[in-house]
Amino acid sequence: MKESNFILPEYPITLEAGKIEWKAPSNIALIKYWGKKGLQIPANPSLSFTLQKSLTSTSLSYSPIEKSENFSFEVFFDGKPNPDFKPKIEDFLSRVDPYLPFLKKFHFKIETTNTFPHSSGIASSASGFAALALCFAELERIMNTGIDPELFLKKASFMARLGSGSASRSIQGPLMLWGDHSMFEGSSDIYAVVYPFEVHPVFRSFHDTILLVDRGRKSVSSSMGHQLMVGHRYAGKRFDQASDNRTAMKAILKNGDLNRFVEIVESEALSLHAMMMTSIPYYLLMQPNTVAIIQKIWEFRLRTGLHLCFTLDAGANVHLLFPDDESVEVYNFIQEELLEHCDQGGLIKDRVGLGAVMVS
Ligand code: PMV
């Protein structure tokens, strides 16, 4: 499917004022997207678990106006006006404008809130742009009720991607693929799709407990990080590695081989951070507590033979991934040995989820 498929020929229904609300989850990449080409085209394919409880709720109130030159909108976060979000949303609107040609005929009030704490160091861009894209896709669907449900979801993912790449994977679940890959028919660089192959039941109830090591703002943003992959000495090898890892994951996800799963997931996380450490300028987002947690996880695995593993986003917080039938032992371990490394004992207990939902 091409970009042009996302342009609808007509909008038969004229709208009065109204309001739409969607809730979208965050996601955690197993195979990491790091590095892009052009406008949010991933340099390598990625694969993620959609989460269940870490959500952004966004409502879009719309009222028709005389067509204006600029976008007309206001943004509220947690009930208060938040002009800081405006530039990013303005950029998003200009990117989706060619696919939603009615945007300048409305005034919008965007109200957004997250279920996870504001100062947790958890990026809300994936869930945030997914929820926002779904609100706009819904607005379009009200004006053209005939839109095919598949096209609706693909377009929402496509638009979310234009806000933040990883947001493309926050529309559906439980496992999402983004990025063209010959082994995965139907995969695309311009939107994410539900992982189309057999998945062993163990992965359908996987846990992701997020240990909050650092709640601050990152010293280097993800956008800057992606940019530093341009001309990076190891970039080519890294893109090949991600591609090979995604191929290898196909068999692992089918047969439930948790030992191989652990190996690939942790290797992906460390490779992502290795790219940061070998960028020019180089930087480090892990903190001493991140490393302490990783070492304790390795000791725990040696001691118990269980399958707890970690992954990292572009930050210091640690995502603990583990199967449901090992959760009692893992929670005890977290309580006894890992909580001391979290900022004020902060953690979020999440699980694999099924994707975004509309709030009626
Ligand atoms: O979506 P962005 O531009 O914030 O990039 C996200 C990159 C990682 O979270 C580090 C990896 C990923 O695939 O989610």
Tab-separated table of C-alpha atoms and ligand atoms in Angstrom:
chain	number	residue	atom	x	y	z
A	1	MET	CA	0.000	0.000	0.000
A	2	LYS	CA	1.244	3.487	-0.882
A	3	GLU	CA	0.813	6.909	0.764
A	4	SER	CA	-1.717	7.857	-1.917
A	5	ASN	CA	-4.070	5.079	-0.739
A	6	PHE	CA	-4.614	7.127	2.395
A	7	ILE	CA	-6.248	9.997	0.514
A	8	LEU	CA	-10.019	9.536	0.479
A	9	PRO	CA	-11.891	10.719	-2.610
A	10	GLU	CA	-14.801	12.364	-0.761
A	11	TYR	CA	-16.385	13.338	2.534
A	12	PRO	CA	-20.144	12.955	2.058
A	13	ILE	CA	-21.115	14.013	5.599
A	14	THR	CA	-20.899	17.626	6.848
A	15	LEU	CA	-20.145	17.948	10.524
A	16	GLU	CA	-21.458	20.023	13.432
A	17	ALA	CA	-19.363	20.404	16.587
A	18	GLY	CA	-18.563	17.221	18.492
A	19	LYS	CA	-16.024	15.294	20.523
A	20	ILE	CA	-14.056	12.065	20.041
A	21	GLU	CA	-11.939	10.197	22.563
A	22	TRP	CA	-9.401	7.377	22.176
A	23	LYS	CA	-7.076	5.615	24.616
A	24	ALA	CA	-3.823	4.248	23.211
A	25	PRO	CA	-1.136	2.191	24.939
A	26	SER	CA	2.603	2.560	25.020
A	27	ASN	CA	4.702	-0.242	23.525
A	28	ILE	CA	8.077	-1.788	24.190
A	29	ALA	CA	10.288	-2.797	21.290
A	30	LEU	CA	11.878	-6.246	21.337
A	31	ILE	CA	13.703	-5.469	18.089
A	32	LYS	CA	14.632	-1.801	18.233
A	33	TYR	CA	14.077	0.925	15.679
A	34	TRP	CA	17.085	3.232	15.816
A	35	GLY	CA	17.952	5.338	12.811
A	36	LYS	CA	15.663	6.641	10.099
A	37	LYS	CA	15.562	7.802	6.498
A	38	GLY	CA	13.595	10.775	5.216
A	39	LEU	CA	10.343	11.418	6.981
A	40	GLN	CA	10.118	8.767	9.699
A	41	ILE	CA	11.029	5.854	7.456
A	42	PRO	CA	12.789	3.301	9.678
A	43	ALA	CA	16.326	2.282	8.772
A	44	ASN	CA	15.530	-1.228	10.030
A	45	PRO	CA	12.433	-3.298	10.818
A	46	SER	CA	11.239	-3.464	14.432
A	47	LEU	CA	8.949	-5.629	16.525
A	48	SER	CA	7.179	-4.714	19.769
A	49	PHE	CA	4.887	-5.833	22.536
A	50	THR	CA	1.924	-3.517	22.989
A	51	LEU	CA	1.343	-2.663	26.649
A	52	GLN	CA	-1.946	-2.706	28.552
A	53	LYS	CA	-1.878	-0.195	31.382
A	54	SER	CA	0.527	2.533	30.302
A	55	LEU	CA	-1.929	4.578	28.296
A	56	THR	CA	-2.590	8.043	26.928
A	57	SER	CA	-6.210	9.197	26.759
A	58	THR	CA	-6.851	11.939	24.256
A	59	SER	CA	-10.054	13.714	23.410
A	60	LEU	CA	-10.532	15.854	20.334
A	61	SER	CA	-13.312	18.441	20.433
A	62	TYR	CA	-13.998	19.893	17.000
A	63	SER	CA	-16.074	22.809	15.782
A	64	PRO	CA	-16.382	23.925	12.157
A	65	ILE	CA	-14.895	27.332	11.234
A	66	GLU	CA	-14.348	29.316	8.019
A	67	LYS	CA	-11.350	27.656	6.353
A	68	SER	CA	-8.279	29.333	7.864
A	69	GLU	CA	-4.692	29.757	6.688
A	70	ASN	CA	-3.265	27.988	9.728
A	71	PHE	CA	-4.260	25.150	11.990
A	72	SER	CA	-6.542	26.318	14.755
A	73	PHE	CA	-6.083	24.307	17.948
A	74	GLU	CA	-5.437	24.439	21.676
A	75	VAL	CA	-3.839	21.757	23.847
A	76	PHE	CA	-4.591	20.768	27.433
A	77	PHE	CA	-2.528	18.311	29.447
A	78	ASP	CA	-3.980	16.979	32.713
A	79	GLY	CA	-6.731	19.586	32.500
A	80	LYS	CA	-4.415	22.598	32.103
A	81	PRO	CA	-3.457	24.509	28.932
A	82	ASN	CA	-0.076	23.238	27.744
A	83	PRO	CA	1.470	25.464	25.061
A	84	ASP	CA	4.727	23.418	25.284
A	85	PHE	CA	3.060	20.612	23.319
A	86	LYS	CA	1.928	22.945	20.538
A	87	PRO	CA	5.033	22.962	18.278
A	88	LYS	CA	5.158	19.132	18.075
A	89	ILE	CA	1.433	18.935	17.365
A	90	GLU	CA	1.710	21.723	14.786
A	91	ASP	CA	4.435	19.652	13.015
A	92	PHE	CA	2.254	16.569	13.227
A	93	LEU	CA	-0.713	18.437	11.727
A	94	SER	CA	1.354	19.727	8.819
A	95	ARG	CA	2.586	16.187	8.116
A	96	VAL	CA	-0.912	14.640	8.136
A	97	ASP	CA	-2.573	17.602	6.395
A	98	PRO	CA	-2.186	16.142	2.862
A	99	TYR	CA	-4.111	13.052	4.041
A	100	LEU	CA	-6.804	14.954	6.000
A	101	PRO	CA	-7.608	17.894	3.739
A	102	PHE	CA	-10.358	19.184	6.069
A	103	LEU	CA	-8.112	20.049	9.024
A	104	LYS	CA	-8.110	23.809	8.432
A	105	LYS	CA	-11.911	23.893	8.426
A	106	PHE	CA	-12.113	23.130	12.149
A	107	HIS	CA	-11.038	24.512	15.477
A	108	PHE	CA	-9.734	21.707	17.719
A	109	LYS	CA	-9.408	21.374	21.460
A	110	ILE	CA	-7.037	18.520	22.297
A	111	GLU	CA	-7.155	17.265	25.883
A	112	THR	CA	-4.691	14.614	26.896
A	113	THR	CA	-3.672	12.716	30.002
A	114	ASN	CA	-1.450	9.697	30.768
A	115	THR	CA	-2.066	6.833	33.197
A	116	PHE	CA	1.638	6.683	33.982
A	117	PRO	CA	3.164	9.403	36.144
A	118	HIS	CA	4.241	12.541	34.296
A	119	SER	CA	7.740	12.549	35.770
A	120	SER	CA	8.526	8.865	35.293
A	121	GLY	CA	11.010	9.164	32.442
A	122	ILE	CA	8.572	7.052	30.369
A	123	ALA	CA	8.209	8.594	26.932
A	124	SER	CA	4.574	9.330	26.153
A	125	SER	CA	5.204	10.050	22.476
A	126	ALA	CA	4.203	6.541	21.298
A	127	SER	CA	0.898	6.389	23.178
A	128	GLY	CA	0.341	10.145	22.731
A	129	PHE	CA	0.676	10.249	18.954
A	130	ALA	CA	-1.216	6.973	18.567
A	131	ALA	CA	-4.191	8.360	20.541
A	132	LEU	CA	-4.084	11.648	18.640
A	133	ALA	CA	-3.843	9.941	15.236
A	134	LEU	CA	-6.808	7.727	16.131
A	135	CYS	CA	-8.889	10.774	17.090
A	136	PHE	CA	-8.213	12.348	13.687
A	137	ALA	CA	-8.820	9.044	11.884
A	138	GLU	CA	-12.121	8.820	13.752
A	139	LEU	CA	-13.059	12.349	12.748
A	140	GLU	CA	-12.463	11.350	9.148
A	141	ARG	CA	-14.518	8.177	9.607
A	142	ILE	CA	-17.475	10.252	10.853
A	143	MET	CA	-17.353	12.198	7.582
A	144	ASN	CA	-16.888	9.084	5.467
A	145	THR	CA	-18.510	6.180	7.273
A	146	GLY	CA	-17.704	3.781	4.451
A	147	ILE	CA	-13.978	3.633	5.203
A	148	ASP	CA	-12.777	0.046	5.330
A	149	PRO	CA	-11.842	-1.003	8.925
A	150	GLU	CA	-8.434	-2.316	7.775
A	151	LEU	CA	-7.676	0.948	5.996
A	152	PHE	CA	-8.789	2.893	9.096
A	153	LEU	CA	-6.226	1.071	11.288
A	154	LYS	CA	-3.451	1.315	8.734
A	155	LYS	CA	-4.080	4.998	8.230
A	156	ALA	CA	-4.107	5.601	12.001
A	157	SER	CA	-0.756	3.797	12.280
A	158	PHE	CA	0.576	5.680	9.247
A	159	MET	CA	-0.388	9.042	10.772
A	160	ALA	CA	0.879	8.096	14.250
A	161	ARG	CA	4.230	7.266	12.619
A	162	LEU	CA	4.428	10.783	11.233
A	163	GLY	CA	4.232	12.056	14.833
A	164	SER	CA	6.699	9.595	16.340
A	165	GLY	CA	8.002	6.458	14.623
A	166	SER	CA	7.352	4.033	17.463
A	167	ALA	CA	3.772	5.384	17.784
A	168	SER	CA	2.915	3.456	14.612
A	169	ARG	CA	3.158	0.285	16.741
A	170	SER	CA	0.730	1.520	19.442
A	171	ILE	CA	-2.525	1.137	17.504
A	172	GLN	CA	-3.047	-2.622	17.843
A	173	GLY	CA	-1.465	-5.566	19.649
A	174	PRO	CA	-0.247	-7.811	21.161
A	175	LEU	CA	2.796	-7.958	18.875
A	176	MET	CA	3.413	-5.348	16.208
A	177	LEU	CA	5.701	-5.245	13.201
A	178	TRP	CA	6.906	-2.065	11.600
A	179	GLY	CA	9.321	-1.899	8.686
A	180	ASP	CA	9.522	-3.642	5.369
A	181	HIS	CA	11.073	-7.105	5.588
A	182	SER	CA	11.034	-9.731	2.849
A	183	MET	CA	10.245	-12.551	5.300
A	184	PHE	CA	7.167	-10.766	6.593
A	185	GLU	CA	4.605	-10.365	3.861
A	186	GLY	CA	2.395	-7.329	4.411
A	187	SER	CA	5.019	-5.493	6.496
A	188	SER	CA	5.583	-1.878	5.569
A	189	ASP	CA	7.861	1.068	6.249
A	190	ILE	CA	4.949	3.477	6.354
A	191	TYR	CA	2.709	1.790	8.949
A	192	ALA	CA	2.816	-1.037	11.465
A	193	VAL	CA	0.775	-4.240	11.277
A	194	VAL	CA	-0.223	-6.914	13.763
A	195	TYR	CA	2.371	-9.687	13.765
A	196	PRO	CA	0.763	-12.098	11.294
A	197	PHE	CA	2.323	-15.455	12.232
A	198	GLU	CA	1.735	-18.062	14.897
A	199	VAL	CA	2.586	-16.898	18.434
A	200	HIS	CA	3.207	-19.344	21.289
A	201	PRO	CA	0.691	-18.805	24.132
A	202	VAL	CA	3.491	-17.969	26.592
A	203	PHE	CA	3.943	-14.582	24.887
A	204	ARG	CA	0.283	-13.601	25.063
A	205	SER	CA	0.378	-13.062	28.820
A	206	PHE	CA	3.923	-11.747	29.156
A	207	HIS	CA	4.653	-9.174	31.837
A	208	ASP	CA	6.552	-5.918	31.484
A	209	THR	CA	7.401	-4.360	34.827
A	210	ILE	CA	9.081	-1.013	34.329
A	211	LEU	CA	11.640	-0.066	36.975
A	212	LEU	CA	11.860	3.708	37.260
A	213	VAL	CA	15.556	4.384	37.644
A	214	ASP	CA	15.549	7.973	36.482
A	215	ARG	CA	12.457	10.140	36.203
A	216	GLY	CA	14.272	13.105	34.667
A	217	ARG	CA	14.400	14.394	31.129
A	218	LYS	CA	16.887	12.554	28.942
A	219	SER	CA	20.160	14.355	28.236
A	220	VAL	CA	19.903	13.469	24.516
A	221	SER	CA	16.474	13.207	22.865
A	222	SER	CA	15.437	10.269	20.683
A	223	SER	CA	15.243	12.546	17.633
A	224	MET	CA	18.842	13.554	18.170
A	225	GLY	CA	19.786	9.887	18.730
A	226	HIS	CA	18.198	8.835	15.426
A	227	GLN	CA	20.033	11.647	13.666
A	228	LEU	CA	23.361	10.518	15.075
A	229	MET	CA	22.899	7.207	13.252
A	230	VAL	CA	23.419	9.080	9.963
A	231	GLY	CA	27.045	8.419	9.073
A	232	HIS	CA	27.530	6.343	12.246
A	233	ARG	CA	30.533	4.035	11.831
A	234	TYR	CA	28.541	0.917	12.822
A	235	ALA	CA	25.129	1.865	11.416
A	236	GLY	CA	25.114	-0.581	8.482
A	237	LYS	CA	26.028	-3.538	10.698
A	238	ARG	CA	23.425	-2.506	13.261
A	239	PHE	CA	20.643	-2.376	10.646
A	240	ASP	CA	21.655	-5.854	9.422
A	241	GLN	CA	21.695	-7.163	12.982
A	242	ALA	CA	18.170	-5.856	13.672
A	243	SER	CA	16.934	-7.381	10.449
A	244	ASP	CA	18.536	-10.770	11.249
A	245	ASN	CA	17.167	-10.657	14.794
A	246	ARG	CA	13.680	-10.061	13.501
A	247	THR	CA	14.028	-13.045	11.202
A	248	ALA	CA	15.256	-15.200	14.108
A	249	MET	CA	12.340	-14.059	16.260
A	250	LYS	CA	9.855	-15.659	13.894
A	251	ALA	CA	10.789	-19.195	14.987
A	252	ILE	CA	11.195	-18.170	18.643
A	253	LEU	CA	7.767	-16.582	18.812
A	254	LYS	CA	6.284	-19.718	17.313
A	255	ASN	CA	8.027	-22.341	19.428
A	256	GLY	CA	8.228	-20.367	22.694
A	257	ASP	CA	11.999	-20.840	23.069
A	258	LEU	CA	12.468	-18.499	26.029
A	259	ASN	CA	16.240	-18.917	26.231
A	260	ARG	CA	16.686	-17.643	22.685
A	261	PHE	CA	14.076	-14.943	23.328
A	262	VAL	CA	16.075	-13.646	26.308
A	263	GLU	CA	19.278	-13.643	24.281
A	264	ILE	CA	17.865	-11.639	21.387
A	265	VAL	CA	15.900	-9.162	23.515
A	266	GLU	CA	18.845	-8.316	25.756
A	267	SER	CA	21.255	-8.172	22.846
A	268	GLU	CA	18.921	-5.700	21.091
A	269	ALA	CA	18.766	-3.462	24.170
A	270	LEU	CA	22.529	-3.444	24.638
A	271	SER	CA	23.157	-2.914	20.926
A	272	LEU	CA	20.845	0.116	20.976
A	273	HIS	CA	22.828	1.613	23.845
A	274	ALA	CA	26.108	0.636	22.189
A	275	MET	CA	25.039	2.772	19.212
A	276	MET	CA	24.584	5.714	21.582
A	277	MET	CA	27.970	5.139	23.198
A	278	THR	CA	29.687	4.995	19.804
A	279	SER	CA	27.926	7.953	18.182
A	280	ILE	CA	29.902	11.133	17.628
A	281	PRO	CA	29.258	12.918	19.943
A	282	TYR	CA	28.941	9.832	22.187
A	283	TYR	CA	26.653	9.684	25.152
A	284	LEU	CA	25.370	7.360	27.830
A	285	LEU	CA	21.771	7.071	28.980
A	286	MET	CA	22.245	4.147	31.376
A	287	GLN	CA	22.782	5.073	35.005
A	288	PRO	CA	24.727	3.123	37.664
A	289	ASN	CA	21.396	1.687	38.887
A	290	THR	CA	20.548	0.492	35.356
A	291	VAL	CA	23.762	-1.517	35.284
A	292	ALA	CA	23.271	-2.795	38.848
A	293	ILE	CA	19.800	-4.089	37.897
A	294	ILE	CA	21.117	-5.779	34.744
A	295	GLN	CA	23.821	-7.571	36.703
A	296	LYS	CA	21.338	-8.744	39.323
A	297	ILE	CA	19.040	-10.072	36.575
A	298	TRP	CA	21.905	-12.119	35.145
A	299	GLU	CA	22.725	-13.520	38.602
A	300	PHE	CA	19.033	-14.288	39.185
A	301	ARG	CA	18.819	-16.227	35.921
A	302	LEU	CA	21.945	-18.248	36.712
A	303	ARG	CA	20.655	-19.029	40.187
A	304	THR	CA	17.079	-19.932	39.282
A	305	GLY	CA	17.071	-20.997	35.627
A	306	LEU	CA	14.044	-18.720	35.132
A	307	HIS	CA	13.520	-16.527	32.072
A	308	LEU	CA	13.397	-12.985	33.368
A	309	CYS	CA	15.110	-10.614	30.932
A	310	PHE	CA	15.482	-6.881	30.504
A	311	THR	CA	15.128	-4.409	27.737
A	312	LEU	CA	15.786	-0.680	27.578
A	313	ASP	CA	14.276	2.223	25.733
A	314	ALA	CA	16.304	5.323	24.990
A	315	GLY	CA	16.667	6.034	28.711
A	316	ALA	CA	17.819	4.662	32.061
A	317	ASN	CA	14.609	2.872	33.096
A	318	VAL	CA	14.630	-0.917	32.880
A	319	HIS	CA	11.781	-2.978	31.419
A	320	LEU	CA	11.610	-6.440	32.993
A	321	LEU	CA	10.032	-8.996	30.677
A	322	PHE	CA	8.905	-12.367	32.029
A	323	PRO	CA	6.307	-15.079	31.468
A	324	ASP	CA	3.223	-15.171	33.667
A	325	ASP	CA	4.011	-18.554	35.218
A	326	GLU	CA	7.275	-17.175	36.638
A	327	SER	CA	5.740	-14.018	38.008
A	328	VAL	CA	5.592	-15.000	41.704
A	329	GLU	CA	9.343	-15.655	41.869
A	330	VAL	CA	10.102	-12.547	39.791
A	331	TYR	CA	7.965	-10.227	41.930
A	332	ASN	CA	9.702	-11.541	45.070
A	333	PHE	CA	13.048	-10.894	43.452
A	334	ILE	CA	12.013	-7.363	42.451
A	335	GLN	CA	10.839	-6.652	45.981
A	336	GLU	CA	13.926	-8.059	47.670
A	337	GLU	CA	16.694	-6.998	45.317
A	338	LEU	CA	15.683	-4.525	42.638
A	339	LEU	CA	13.436	-1.943	44.281
A	340	GLU	CA	16.404	-0.403	46.057
A	341	HIS	CA	17.725	0.682	42.643
A	342	CYS	CA	14.509	2.487	41.662
A	343	ASP	CA	13.905	6.170	42.210
A	344	GLN	CA	11.724	6.297	45.341
A	345	GLY	CA	10.899	2.626	44.830
A	346	GLY	CA	9.014	3.526	41.626
A	347	LEU	CA	7.806	0.816	39.286
A	348	ILE	CA	4.924	0.202	36.864
A	349	LYS	CA	3.503	-3.310	36.572
A	350	ASP	CA	2.300	-3.705	33.023
A	351	ARG	CA	1.506	-6.596	30.688
A	352	VAL	CA	1.081	-7.292	27.026
A	353	GLY	CA	-2.104	-5.686	25.705
A	354	LEU	CA	-4.322	-5.660	22.655
A	355	GLY	CA	-4.137	-2.070	21.482
A	356	ALA	CA	-6.042	1.184	21.468
A	357	VAL	CA	-9.755	1.556	22.235
A	358	MET	CA	-12.295	4.244	21.534
A	359	VAL	CA	-13.957	5.753	24.595
A	360	SER	CA	-17.647	5.971	23.818
B	1	PMV	O1	9.636	6.766	18.177
B	1	PMV	P1	10.895	7.453	18.562
B	1	PMV	O2	11.388	8.363	17.524
B	1	PMV	O3	10.793	8.099	19.920
B	1	PMV	O4	12.035	6.328	18.702
B	1	PMV	C1	11.938	5.267	19.610
B	1	PMV	C2	13.162	4.485	19.638
B	1	PMV	C3	13.245	3.401	20.700
B	1	PMV	O5	12.240	3.517	21.671
B	1	PMV	C4	14.594	3.489	21.387
B	1	PMV	C5	13.174	2.021	20.060
B	1	PMV	C6	11.825	1.578	19.561
B	1	PMV	O6	11.797	0.858	18.565
B	1	PMV	O7	10.803	1.902	20.209
